[in-house]
mmCIF file of C-alpha atoms and ligand atoms in Angstrom:
data_model
loop_
_atom_site.group_PDB
_atom_site.id
_atom_site.type_symbol
_atom_site.label_atom_id
_atom_site.label_comp_id
_atom_site.label_asym_id
_atom_site.label_seq_id
_atom_site.Cartn_x
_atom_site.Cartn_y
_atom_site.Cartn_z
ATOM 1 C CA MET A 1293 -45.494 -22.955 -152.077
ATOM 2 C CA ILE A 1294 -45.895 -24.019 -155.699
ATOM 3 C CA GLY A 1295 -43.982 -27.253 -156.308
ATOM 4 C CA PHE A 1296 -43.389 -29.479 -159.318
ATOM 5 C CA GLU A 1297 -42.361 -32.645 -157.479
ATOM 6 C CA GLY A 1298 -43.023 -35.701 -159.619
ATOM 7 C CA ALA A 1299 -43.516 -33.694 -162.797
ATOM 8 C CA VAL A 1300 -41.376 -34.046 -165.904
ATOM 9 C CA VAL A 1301 -41.173 -31.036 -168.202
ATOM 10 C CA ALA A 1302 -39.422 -30.666 -171.569
ATOM 11 C CA VAL A 1303 -38.292 -27.151 -172.412
ATOM 12 C CA THR A 1304 -37.031 -26.452 -175.928
ATOM 13 C CA GLY A 1305 -34.277 -23.931 -176.553
ATOM 14 C CA ALA A 1306 -33.541 -24.145 -172.845
ATOM 15 C CA GLY A 1307 -29.767 -23.885 -172.858
ATOM 16 C CA ARG A 1308 -29.777 -20.115 -172.495
ATOM 17 C CA GLY A 1309 -31.997 -17.077 -172.275
ATOM 18 C CA LEU A 1310 -35.636 -17.471 -171.305
ATOM 19 C CA GLY A 1311 -35.663 -21.259 -171.616
ATOM 20 C CA ALA A 1312 -32.765 -21.575 -169.180
ATOM 21 C CA ALA A 1313 -34.649 -19.423 -166.665
ATOM 22 C CA TYR A 1314 -37.703 -21.679 -167.033
ATOM 23 C CA ALA A 1315 -35.597 -24.831 -166.650
ATOM 24 C CA ARG A 1316 -33.901 -23.438 -163.541
ATOM 25 C CA LEU A 1317 -37.120 -22.420 -161.813
ATOM 26 C CA LEU A 1318 -38.705 -25.789 -162.638
ATOM 27 C CA THR A 1319 -35.774 -27.820 -161.310
ATOM 28 C CA GLU A 1320 -35.526 -25.605 -158.214
ATOM 29 C CA ARG A 1321 -39.160 -26.485 -157.517
ATOM 30 C CA GLY A 1322 -38.637 -30.227 -157.957
ATOM 31 C CA ALA A 1323 -39.460 -30.895 -161.616
ATOM 32 C CA ARG A 1324 -37.251 -33.161 -163.685
ATOM 33 C CA VAL A 1325 -36.451 -31.313 -166.875
ATOM 34 C CA VAL A 1326 -35.330 -32.230 -170.381
ATOM 35 C CA VAL A 1327 -33.175 -29.305 -171.481
ATOM 36 C CA ASN A 1328 -33.403 -29.292 -175.263
ATOM 37 C CA ASP A 1329 -31.129 -26.945 -177.171
ATOM 38 C CA ARG A 1330 -29.488 -27.269 -180.542
ATOM 39 C CA GLY A 1331 -27.123 -24.461 -179.691
ATOM 40 C CA THR A 1332 -27.704 -22.283 -182.733
ATOM 41 C CA ALA A 1333 -26.924 -18.653 -183.460
ATOM 42 C CA THR A 1334 -29.882 -16.259 -183.211
ATOM 43 C CA ASP A 1335 -30.488 -16.667 -186.956
ATOM 44 C CA GLY A 1336 -30.677 -20.452 -186.583
ATOM 45 C CA SER A 1337 -27.293 -21.219 -188.107
ATOM 46 C CA GLY A 1338 -24.729 -23.565 -186.568
ATOM 47 C CA SER A 1339 -25.089 -25.916 -183.641
ATOM 48 C CA SER A 1340 -23.306 -26.595 -180.380
ATOM 49 C CA ARG A 1341 -23.864 -29.385 -177.868
ATOM 50 C CA SER A 1342 -22.340 -27.368 -175.052
ATOM 51 C CA THR A 1343 -25.343 -24.999 -174.860
ATOM 52 C CA ALA A 1344 -27.580 -27.694 -173.375
ATOM 53 C CA ASP A 1345 -24.739 -29.570 -171.668
ATOM 54 C CA ASP A 1346 -23.460 -26.520 -169.764
ATOM 55 C CA LEU A 1347 -26.878 -25.669 -168.397
ATOM 56 C CA VAL A 1348 -27.591 -29.245 -167.352
ATOM 57 C CA ARG A 1349 -24.234 -29.372 -165.562
ATOM 58 C CA ALA A 1350 -25.074 -26.149 -163.721
ATOM 59 C CA LEU A 1351 -28.594 -27.287 -162.798
ATOM 60 C CA ARG A 1352 -27.274 -30.585 -161.451
ATOM 61 C CA ALA A 1353 -24.636 -28.755 -159.441
ATOM 62 C CA GLU A 1354 -27.494 -26.761 -157.911
ATOM 63 C CA GLY A 1355 -29.230 -30.014 -156.947
ATOM 64 C CA GLY A 1356 -31.678 -30.156 -159.850
ATOM 65 C CA GLN A 1357 -32.564 -33.142 -162.005
ATOM 66 C CA ALA A 1358 -32.079 -32.455 -165.690
ATOM 67 C CA VAL A 1359 -30.973 -34.181 -168.845
ATOM 68 C CA ALA A 1360 -29.612 -32.582 -172.011
ATOM 69 C CA ASN A 1361 -31.085 -33.089 -175.465
ATOM 70 C CA HIS A 1362 -29.355 -31.577 -178.506
ATOM 71 C CA GLY A 1363 -32.072 -32.206 -181.079
ATOM 72 C CA ASP A 1364 -33.143 -29.859 -183.825
ATOM 73 C CA ILE A 1365 -36.872 -29.354 -183.296
ATOM 74 C CA THR A 1366 -37.409 -28.674 -187.005
ATOM 75 C CA ASP A 1367 -36.722 -32.370 -187.627
ATOM 76 C CA PRO A 1368 -39.726 -34.483 -186.540
ATOM 77 C CA GLN A 1369 -37.516 -37.415 -185.528
ATOM 78 C CA GLN A 1370 -35.202 -35.281 -183.430
ATOM 79 C CA ALA A 1371 -38.224 -33.561 -181.894
ATOM 80 C CA ALA A 1372 -39.594 -36.982 -180.968
ATOM 81 C CA GLY A 1373 -36.203 -37.698 -179.384
ATOM 82 C CA ILE A 1374 -36.955 -35.023 -176.769
ATOM 83 C CA VAL A 1375 -40.005 -37.000 -175.696
ATOM 84 C CA GLY A 1376 -37.965 -40.198 -175.873
ATOM 85 C CA ASP A 1377 -35.386 -38.719 -173.502
ATOM 86 C CA ALA A 1378 -38.101 -37.729 -171.027
ATOM 87 C CA LEU A 1379 -39.574 -41.217 -171.053
ATOM 88 C CA ASP A 1380 -36.194 -43.025 -170.994
ATOM 89 C CA HIS A 1381 -34.681 -40.944 -168.198
ATOM 90 C CA PHE A 1382 -37.701 -40.010 -166.128
ATOM 91 C CA GLY A 1383 -40.489 -42.418 -167.171
ATOM 92 C CA ARG A 1384 -43.128 -39.816 -168.020
ATOM 93 C CA LEU A 1385 -43.755 -36.424 -169.563
ATOM 94 C CA ASP A 1386 -46.225 -33.996 -168.022
ATOM 95 C CA ALA A 1387 -45.582 -30.808 -169.920
ATOM 96 C CA VAL A 1388 -43.796 -29.190 -172.812
ATOM 97 C CA ILE A 1389 -42.702 -25.572 -173.022
ATOM 98 C CA ASN A 1390 -42.103 -24.757 -176.676
ATOM 99 C CA ASN A 1391 -39.611 -21.963 -176.254
ATOM 100 C CA ALA A 1392 -36.870 -22.460 -178.881
ATOM 101 C CA GLY A 1393 -36.707 -19.643 -181.356
ATOM 102 C CA ILE A 1394 -34.668 -17.716 -183.868
ATOM 103 C CA ILE A 1395 -35.116 -14.219 -185.219
ATOM 104 C CA SER A 1396 -34.466 -12.220 -188.353
ATOM 105 C CA THR A 1397 -34.888 -8.546 -188.971
ATOM 106 C CA THR A 1398 -36.890 -8.980 -192.164
ATOM 107 C CA THR A 1399 -38.798 -6.050 -193.613
ATOM 108 C CA PHE A 1400 -41.648 -6.517 -196.112
ATOM 109 C CA ASP A 1401 -39.220 -5.993 -199.001
ATOM 110 C CA GLU A 1402 -37.087 -8.837 -197.719
ATOM 111 C CA LEU A 1403 -39.955 -11.179 -196.914
ATOM 112 C CA SER A 1404 -38.913 -13.941 -199.299
ATOM 113 C CA ALA A 1405 -40.478 -17.369 -199.134
ATOM 114 C CA GLN A 1406 -37.151 -18.675 -197.821
ATOM 115 C CA ALA A 1407 -36.933 -16.080 -195.059
ATOM 116 C CA LEU A 1408 -40.472 -16.884 -193.964
ATOM 117 C CA GLN A 1409 -39.916 -20.625 -194.260
ATOM 118 C CA ARG A 1410 -36.885 -20.440 -191.946
ATOM 119 C CA GLN A 1411 -38.987 -18.770 -189.269
ATOM 120 C CA LEU A 1412 -41.950 -21.103 -189.789
ATOM 121 C CA ASP A 1413 -39.647 -24.136 -189.615
ATOM 122 C CA VAL A 1414 -38.513 -23.309 -186.094
ATOM 123 C CA HIS A 1415 -41.455 -21.509 -184.520
ATOM 124 C CA LEU A 1416 -44.424 -23.263 -186.101
ATOM 125 C CA PHE A 1417 -43.199 -26.653 -187.309
ATOM 126 C CA GLY A 1418 -40.677 -27.040 -184.494
ATOM 127 C CA ALA A 1419 -43.331 -26.486 -181.834
ATOM 128 C CA LEU A 1420 -45.754 -28.674 -183.774
ATOM 129 C CA ASN A 1421 -43.203 -31.513 -184.062
ATOM 130 C CA VAL A 1422 -42.424 -31.497 -180.354
ATOM 131 C CA THR A 1423 -46.035 -31.157 -179.236
ATOM 132 C CA ARG A 1424 -47.269 -33.829 -181.615
ATOM 133 C CA ALA A 1425 -44.674 -36.282 -180.343
ATOM 134 C CA ALA A 1426 -45.478 -35.352 -176.745
ATOM 135 C CA TRP A 1427 -49.268 -35.405 -177.106
ATOM 136 C CA PRO A 1428 -49.926 -39.050 -176.086
ATOM 137 C CA SER A 1429 -47.811 -38.517 -172.946
ATOM 138 C CA LEU A 1430 -49.519 -35.207 -172.193
ATOM 139 C CA VAL A 1431 -52.938 -36.831 -172.571
ATOM 140 C CA GLU A 1432 -51.893 -39.673 -170.276
ATOM 141 C CA ALA A 1433 -50.604 -37.218 -167.686
ATOM 142 C CA GLU A 1434 -53.450 -34.715 -168.188
ATOM 143 C CA GLY A 1435 -50.615 -32.285 -168.595
ATOM 144 C CA ALA A 1436 -49.978 -29.015 -170.366
ATOM 145 C CA ALA A 1437 -48.290 -27.425 -173.353
ATOM 146 C CA VAL A 1438 -47.040 -23.869 -173.631
ATOM 147 C CA PHE A 1439 -46.239 -22.079 -176.862
ATOM 148 C CA THR A 1440 -44.171 -18.936 -177.222
ATOM 149 C CA LEU A 1441 -45.412 -15.860 -179.020
ATOM 150 C CA SER A 1442 -43.934 -12.402 -179.336
ATOM 151 C CA ALA A 1443 -45.297 -8.906 -178.972
ATOM 152 C CA GLY A 1444 -43.914 -8.454 -182.491
ATOM 153 C CA MET A 1445 -46.987 -10.270 -183.818
ATOM 154 C CA LEU A 1446 -49.126 -7.407 -182.538
ATOM 155 C CA GLY A 1447 -47.508 -5.508 -185.398
ATOM 156 C CA SER A 1448 -43.983 -4.314 -185.996
ATOM 157 C CA ARG A 1449 -42.260 -3.538 -189.260
ATOM 158 C CA HIS A 1450 -38.796 -4.801 -188.645
ATOM 159 C CA THR A 1451 -39.160 -8.484 -187.864
ATOM 160 C CA MET A 1452 -41.845 -9.388 -190.353
ATOM 161 C CA ALA A 1453 -41.038 -13.046 -191.062
ATOM 162 C CA TYR A 1454 -40.630 -13.684 -187.333
ATOM 163 C CA ASN A 1455 -43.942 -11.969 -186.562
ATOM 164 C CA VAL A 1456 -45.804 -13.979 -189.190
ATOM 165 C CA ALA A 1457 -44.428 -17.231 -187.786
ATOM 166 C CA LYS A 1458 -45.404 -16.250 -184.237
ATOM 167 C CA ALA A 1459 -48.930 -15.420 -185.405
ATOM 168 C CA ALA A 1460 -49.109 -18.891 -186.970
ATOM 169 C CA VAL A 1461 -48.189 -20.355 -183.580
ATOM 170 C CA LEU A 1462 -51.160 -18.488 -182.079
ATOM 171 C CA GLY A 1463 -53.476 -20.307 -184.490
ATOM 172 C CA LEU A 1464 -51.925 -23.637 -183.579
ATOM 173 C CA MET A 1465 -52.188 -22.930 -179.867
ATOM 174 C CA ARG A 1466 -55.826 -21.857 -180.005
ATOM 175 C CA SER A 1467 -56.904 -24.819 -182.100
ATOM 176 C CA LEU A 1468 -54.980 -27.297 -179.996
ATOM 177 C CA ALA A 1469 -56.488 -25.806 -176.835
ATOM 178 C CA THR A 1470 -59.959 -26.796 -178.034
ATOM 179 C CA GLU A 1471 -58.691 -30.319 -178.678
ATOM 180 C CA GLY A 1472 -56.871 -30.380 -175.361
ATOM 181 C CA ALA A 1473 -60.019 -29.366 -173.502
ATOM 182 C CA ALA A 1474 -61.628 -32.627 -174.610
ATOM 183 C CA VAL A 1475 -58.780 -34.773 -173.261
ATOM 184 C CA GLY A 1476 -57.633 -32.867 -170.180
ATOM 185 C CA VAL A 1477 -54.540 -31.173 -171.626
ATOM 186 C CA ARG A 1478 -54.212 -27.421 -171.126
ATOM 187 C CA VAL A 1479 -52.608 -25.435 -173.938
ATOM 188 C CA ASN A 1480 -51.572 -21.815 -173.482
ATOM 189 C CA ALA A 1481 -49.042 -19.298 -174.739
ATOM 190 C CA VAL A 1482 -46.597 -16.891 -173.233
ATOM 191 C CA MET A 1483 -45.545 -13.644 -174.874
ATOM 192 C CA PRO A 1484 -42.281 -13.101 -173.025
ATOM 193 C CA GLY A 1485 -39.971 -10.165 -172.757
ATOM 194 C CA ALA A 1486 -36.438 -10.212 -171.401
ATOM 195 C CA GLU A 1487 -32.982 -9.085 -172.173
ATOM 196 C CA THR A 1488 -31.408 -12.082 -173.887
ATOM 197 C CA ARG A 1489 -29.053 -12.327 -176.838
ATOM 198 C CA MET A 1490 -32.173 -12.344 -179.056
ATOM 199 C CA GLN A 1491 -33.240 -9.031 -177.626
ATOM 200 C CA SER A 1492 -29.956 -7.530 -178.761
ATOM 201 C CA THR A 1493 -31.007 -8.410 -182.332
ATOM 202 C CA ALA A 1494 -34.263 -6.522 -181.928
ATOM 203 C CA LEU A 1495 -34.241 -2.947 -183.025
ATOM 204 C CA ASP A 1496 -35.230 -1.434 -179.694
ATOM 205 C CA ALA A 1497 -32.230 -2.971 -177.923
ATOM 206 C CA ASP A 1498 -30.593 0.393 -177.420
ATOM 207 C CA SER A 1499 -33.704 2.434 -176.778
ATOM 208 C CA ALA A 1500 -34.045 4.703 -173.761
ATOM 209 C CA GLU A 1501 -36.865 2.478 -172.531
ATOM 210 C CA THR A 1502 -34.658 -0.613 -172.613
ATOM 211 C CA ALA A 1503 -31.889 1.255 -170.820
ATOM 212 C CA GLU A 1504 -34.303 2.375 -168.110
ATOM 213 C CA ARG A 1505 -35.688 -1.100 -167.580
ATOM 214 C CA ARG A 1506 -32.163 -2.476 -167.424
ATOM 215 C CA ARG A 1507 -31.312 0.173 -164.835
ATOM 216 C CA VAL A 1508 -34.182 -0.824 -162.566
ATOM 217 C CA GLY A 1509 -33.318 -4.477 -163.110
ATOM 218 C CA VAL A 1510 -36.570 -5.893 -164.490
ATOM 219 C CA ASN A 1511 -35.212 -7.213 -167.786
ATOM 220 C CA SER A 1512 -33.912 -10.543 -166.504
ATOM 221 C CA PRO A 1513 -35.390 -13.725 -168.045
ATOM 222 C CA ASP A 1514 -35.984 -14.778 -164.423
ATOM 223 C CA ASN A 1515 -38.880 -12.320 -164.371
ATOM 224 C CA ALA A 1516 -40.694 -14.125 -167.200
ATOM 225 C CA ALA A 1517 -40.172 -17.569 -165.684
ATOM 226 C CA PRO A 1518 -42.794 -17.607 -162.891
ATOM 227 C CA LEU A 1519 -45.712 -17.047 -165.239
ATOM 228 C CA ALA A 1520 -44.404 -19.331 -168.004
ATOM 229 C CA CYS A 1521 -43.804 -22.117 -165.482
ATOM 230 C CA TYR A 1522 -47.112 -21.603 -163.685
ATOM 231 C CA LEU A 1523 -48.868 -22.310 -166.987
ATOM 232 C CA VAL A 1524 -47.638 -25.926 -166.774
ATOM 233 C CA HIS A 1525 -48.495 -26.340 -163.081
ATOM 234 C CA ASP A 1526 -51.424 -28.598 -162.174
ATOM 235 C CA SER A 1527 -53.164 -25.801 -160.291
ATOM 236 C CA CYS A 1528 -53.250 -23.406 -163.254
ATOM 237 C CA PRO A 1529 -56.796 -23.118 -164.622
ATOM 238 C CA ALA A 1530 -55.963 -21.413 -167.940
ATOM 239 C CA ASN A 1531 -56.609 -22.969 -171.333
ATOM 240 C CA GLY A 1532 -56.256 -21.339 -174.747
ATOM 241 C CA GLU A 1533 -54.964 -18.133 -173.202
ATOM 242 C CA VAL A 1534 -52.070 -15.810 -173.941
ATOM 243 C CA PHE A 1535 -50.060 -14.056 -171.255
ATOM 244 C CA ALA A 1536 -47.454 -11.366 -171.544
ATOM 245 C CA ALA A 1537 -44.661 -11.990 -169.044
ATOM 246 C CA GLY A 1538 -41.449 -10.173 -168.368
ATOM 247 C CA ARG A 1539 -39.887 -6.753 -168.277
ATOM 248 C CA GLY A 1540 -41.699 -6.119 -165.013
ATOM 249 C CA HIS A 1541 -45.190 -6.852 -166.304
ATOM 250 C CA MET A 1542 -47.612 -9.775 -166.494
ATOM 251 C CA ALA A 1543 -50.978 -9.533 -168.239
ATOM 252 C CA LYS A 1544 -53.540 -11.289 -170.304
ATOM 253 C CA ILE A 1545 -53.449 -10.692 -174.054
ATOM 254 C CA ALA A 1546 -56.848 -11.388 -175.595
ATOM 255 C CA LEU A 1547 -58.614 -11.830 -178.883
ATOM 256 C CA ALA A 1548 -61.811 -9.897 -178.447
ATOM 257 C CA ALA A 1549 -64.864 -8.836 -180.414
ATOM 258 C CA GLY A 1550 -66.745 -5.598 -180.006
ATOM 259 C CA ARG A 1551 -70.512 -5.307 -179.525
ATOM 260 C CA GLY A 1552 -70.777 -4.277 -183.137
ATOM 261 C CA LEU A 1553 -73.957 -3.800 -185.089
ATOM 262 C CA ALA A 1554 -76.610 -6.475 -185.708
ATOM 263 C CA GLU A 1555 -77.840 -6.001 -189.256
ATOM 264 C CA ARG A 1556 -79.480 -8.697 -191.351
ATOM 265 C CA GLU A 1557 -79.260 -6.861 -194.660
ATOM 266 C CA PRO A 1558 -76.237 -4.560 -194.542
ATOM 267 C CA THR A 1559 -75.627 -2.042 -197.282
ATOM 268 C CA LEU A 1560 -72.509 -0.107 -198.186
ATOM 269 C CA GLU A 1561 -74.220 3.103 -197.128
ATOM 270 C CA GLY A 1562 -75.263 1.549 -193.829
ATOM 271 C CA VAL A 1563 -71.684 0.456 -193.170
ATOM 272 C CA ALA A 1564 -70.430 3.962 -193.935
ATOM 273 C CA ALA A 1565 -73.072 5.560 -191.706
ATOM 274 C CA GLU A 1566 -72.498 3.193 -188.778
ATOM 275 C CA PHE A 1567 -68.792 2.575 -189.187
ATOM 276 C CA GLU A 1568 -67.829 4.092 -185.835
ATOM 277 C CA ARG A 1569 -70.306 1.806 -184.063
ATOM 278 C CA ILE A 1570 -69.039 -1.237 -185.952
ATOM 279 C CA ARG A 1571 -65.419 -0.500 -185.111
ATOM 280 C CA SER A 1572 -66.062 0.614 -181.549
ATOM 281 C CA ALA A 1573 -63.835 -1.089 -178.996
ATOM 282 C CA ASP A 1574 -65.974 0.151 -176.081
ATOM 283 C CA GLU A 1575 -67.609 -3.179 -175.252
ATOM 284 C CA LEU A 1576 -64.940 -5.669 -176.216
ATOM 285 C CA ARG A 1577 -65.561 -9.201 -175.023
ATOM 286 C CA GLU A 1578 -62.923 -11.885 -175.107
ATOM 287 C CA GLU A 1579 -63.651 -14.641 -177.594
ATOM 288 C CA THR A 1580 -62.226 -17.923 -176.413
ATOM 289 C CA ASP A 1581 -63.117 -20.174 -179.317
ATOM 290 C CA LEU A 1582 -65.135 -20.379 -182.508
ATOM 291 C CA LEU A 1583 -68.164 -22.063 -180.962
ATOM 292 C CA SER A 1584 -68.666 -19.469 -178.246
ATOM 293 C CA TYR A 1585 -68.173 -16.699 -180.816
ATOM 294 C CA ARG A 1586 -70.888 -18.241 -182.999
ATOM 295 C CA ASP A 1587 -73.188 -18.545 -179.984
ATOM 296 C CA ARG A 1588 -72.652 -14.886 -179.340
ATOM 297 C CA LEU A 1589 -73.623 -13.971 -182.892
ATOM 298 C CA ILE A 1590 -76.768 -16.057 -182.638
ATOM 299 C CA GLY A 1591 -77.561 -14.243 -179.379
ATOM 300 C CA ILE A 1592 -77.133 -10.860 -181.075
ATOM 301 C CA TRP A 1593 -79.431 -11.743 -183.971
ATOM 302 C CA ASN A 1594 -82.203 -13.155 -181.773
HETATM 303 N N1 NAD B 1443 -36.146 -12.148 -175.450
HETATM 304 C C1 NAD B 1443 -37.308 -11.556 -175.672
HETATM 305 O O1 NAD B 1443 -37.562 -10.412 -175.260
HETATM 306 C C2 NAD B 1443 -38.392 -12.290 -176.412
HETATM 307 C C3 NAD B 1443 -39.533 -11.562 -176.782
HETATM 308 C C4 NAD B 1443 -40.565 -12.221 -177.427
HETATM 309 C C5 NAD B 1443 -40.468 -13.577 -177.692
HETATM 310 N N2 NAD B 1443 -39.330 -14.258 -177.359
HETATM 311 C C6 NAD B 1443 -39.284 -15.696 -177.664
HETATM 312 O O2 NAD B 1443 -38.832 -16.408 -176.522
HETATM 313 C C7 NAD B 1443 -38.142 -17.584 -176.935
HETATM 314 C C8 NAD B 1443 -36.762 -17.639 -176.284
HETATM 315 O O3 NAD B 1443 -36.022 -16.516 -176.739
HETATM 316 P P1 NAD B 1443 -34.662 -16.006 -176.064
HETATM 317 O O4 NAD B 1443 -34.759 -14.541 -176.043
HETATM 318 O O5 NAD B 1443 -34.393 -16.762 -174.821
HETATM 319 O O6 NAD B 1443 -33.624 -16.399 -177.236
HETATM 320 P P2 NAD B 1443 -32.189 -17.131 -177.195
HETATM 321 O O7 NAD B 1443 -31.614 -16.945 -178.549
HETATM 322 O O8 NAD B 1443 -31.426 -16.666 -176.010
HETATM 323 O O9 NAD B 1443 -32.589 -18.661 -176.965
HETATM 324 C C9 NAD B 1443 -33.234 -19.422 -177.945
HETATM 325 C C10 NAD B 1443 -32.652 -20.819 -177.921
HETATM 326 O O10 NAD B 1443 -33.336 -21.632 -178.896
HETATM 327 C C11 NAD B 1443 -32.392 -22.537 -179.446
HETATM 328 N N3 NAD B 1443 -32.855 -23.017 -180.750
HETATM 329 C C12 NAD B 1443 -33.014 -22.285 -181.879
HETATM 330 N N4 NAD B 1443 -33.392 -23.079 -182.889
HETATM 331 C C13 NAD B 1443 -33.488 -24.336 -182.384
HETATM 332 C C14 NAD B 1443 -33.852 -25.595 -182.950
HETATM 333 N N5 NAD B 1443 -34.173 -25.705 -184.237
HETATM 334 N N6 NAD B 1443 -33.864 -26.691 -182.157
HETATM 335 C C15 NAD B 1443 -33.528 -26.586 -180.836
HETATM 336 N N7 NAD B 1443 -33.159 -25.417 -180.263
HETATM 337 C C16 NAD B 1443 -33.141 -24.309 -181.028
HETATM 338 C C17 NAD B 1443 -31.115 -21.717 -179.567
HETATM 339 O O11 NAD B 1443 -29.967 -22.546 -179.632
HETATM 340 C C18 NAD B 1443 -31.169 -20.845 -178.301
HETATM 341 O O12 NAD B 1443 -30.385 -21.380 -177.254
HETATM 342 C C19 NAD B 1443 -38.114 -17.527 -178.453
HETATM 343 O O13 NAD B 1443 -39.183 -18.299 -178.981
HETATM 344 C C20 NAD B 1443 -38.338 -16.069 -178.761
HETATM 345 O O14 NAD B 1443 -38.889 -15.869 -180.051
HETATM 346 C C21 NAD B 1443 -38.293 -13.642 -176.728
#
């Protein structure tokens, strides 16, 4: 039985959707949880205190220990307030799940600096603000941080600003994981999938595939929660890794390099002649960080 007794976890954007499922599973298993949620619309506009308050009331009624935080994670001071609430109410902070998010259906034509900035503010800077404020506590607790990506960053035309911001979060997560390794903090990412109000903004909301998954009942946010929550459990060995979770599937998502072609003095003609070997995905190997990738290159040359 995996338990979280004694652990304190802050979950951002936890008033509804995926974050609420994480908060519920964590409190059910004994964690004390800071439920942060500004209560915005899916595009980030507006705010409502009841989003976090209602969930905390429900969790407490179910016997869980939770406290509401209404801060806007895009504001460094309010983000720090999430950590402050954990320390004031529960005396420690072991883990952060950076889950809060907004979405826009921006195409390349519409990818204005403002549209991108709005997405970066929440996904990248919001997660950075919270994690930076939490870092000393996470180091003290030898805890964990989770970031939230999206399959959209694998490539999709319709949510371009959102995808770019999620890809930026990947860079943050990977770099922080190398720093965390030196101080005992594990840093990973989840690429969730579930039918939430955000999903209804996505363009495949009415697809036959979505309808089928809904029919067989795998679209609930509850199905993404076990993996996302396991990433902050003491027994989880992962660091710097990305996991897809939800819609009836859990899997590793990797950055990988092929075997490629060792060539000290490449020429254009040589590239053209050997292009299929260079681009071959036959012998992909996961690359976990820059240093091990460099070691691999040195190994290929020698
Ligand atoms: N639902 C999916 O299939 C899916 C797929 C890929 C990624 N995601 C990601 O999962 C996360 C959760 O998504 P969801 O589907 O549960 O969405 P949701 O809209 O149901 O929940 C997101 C929550 O974040 C809160 N929030 C937004 N901006 C905030 C801010 N500045 N400060 C504090 N709280 C803020 C909102 O109030 C909302 O309650 C997001 O990061 C999203 O990008 C979801």
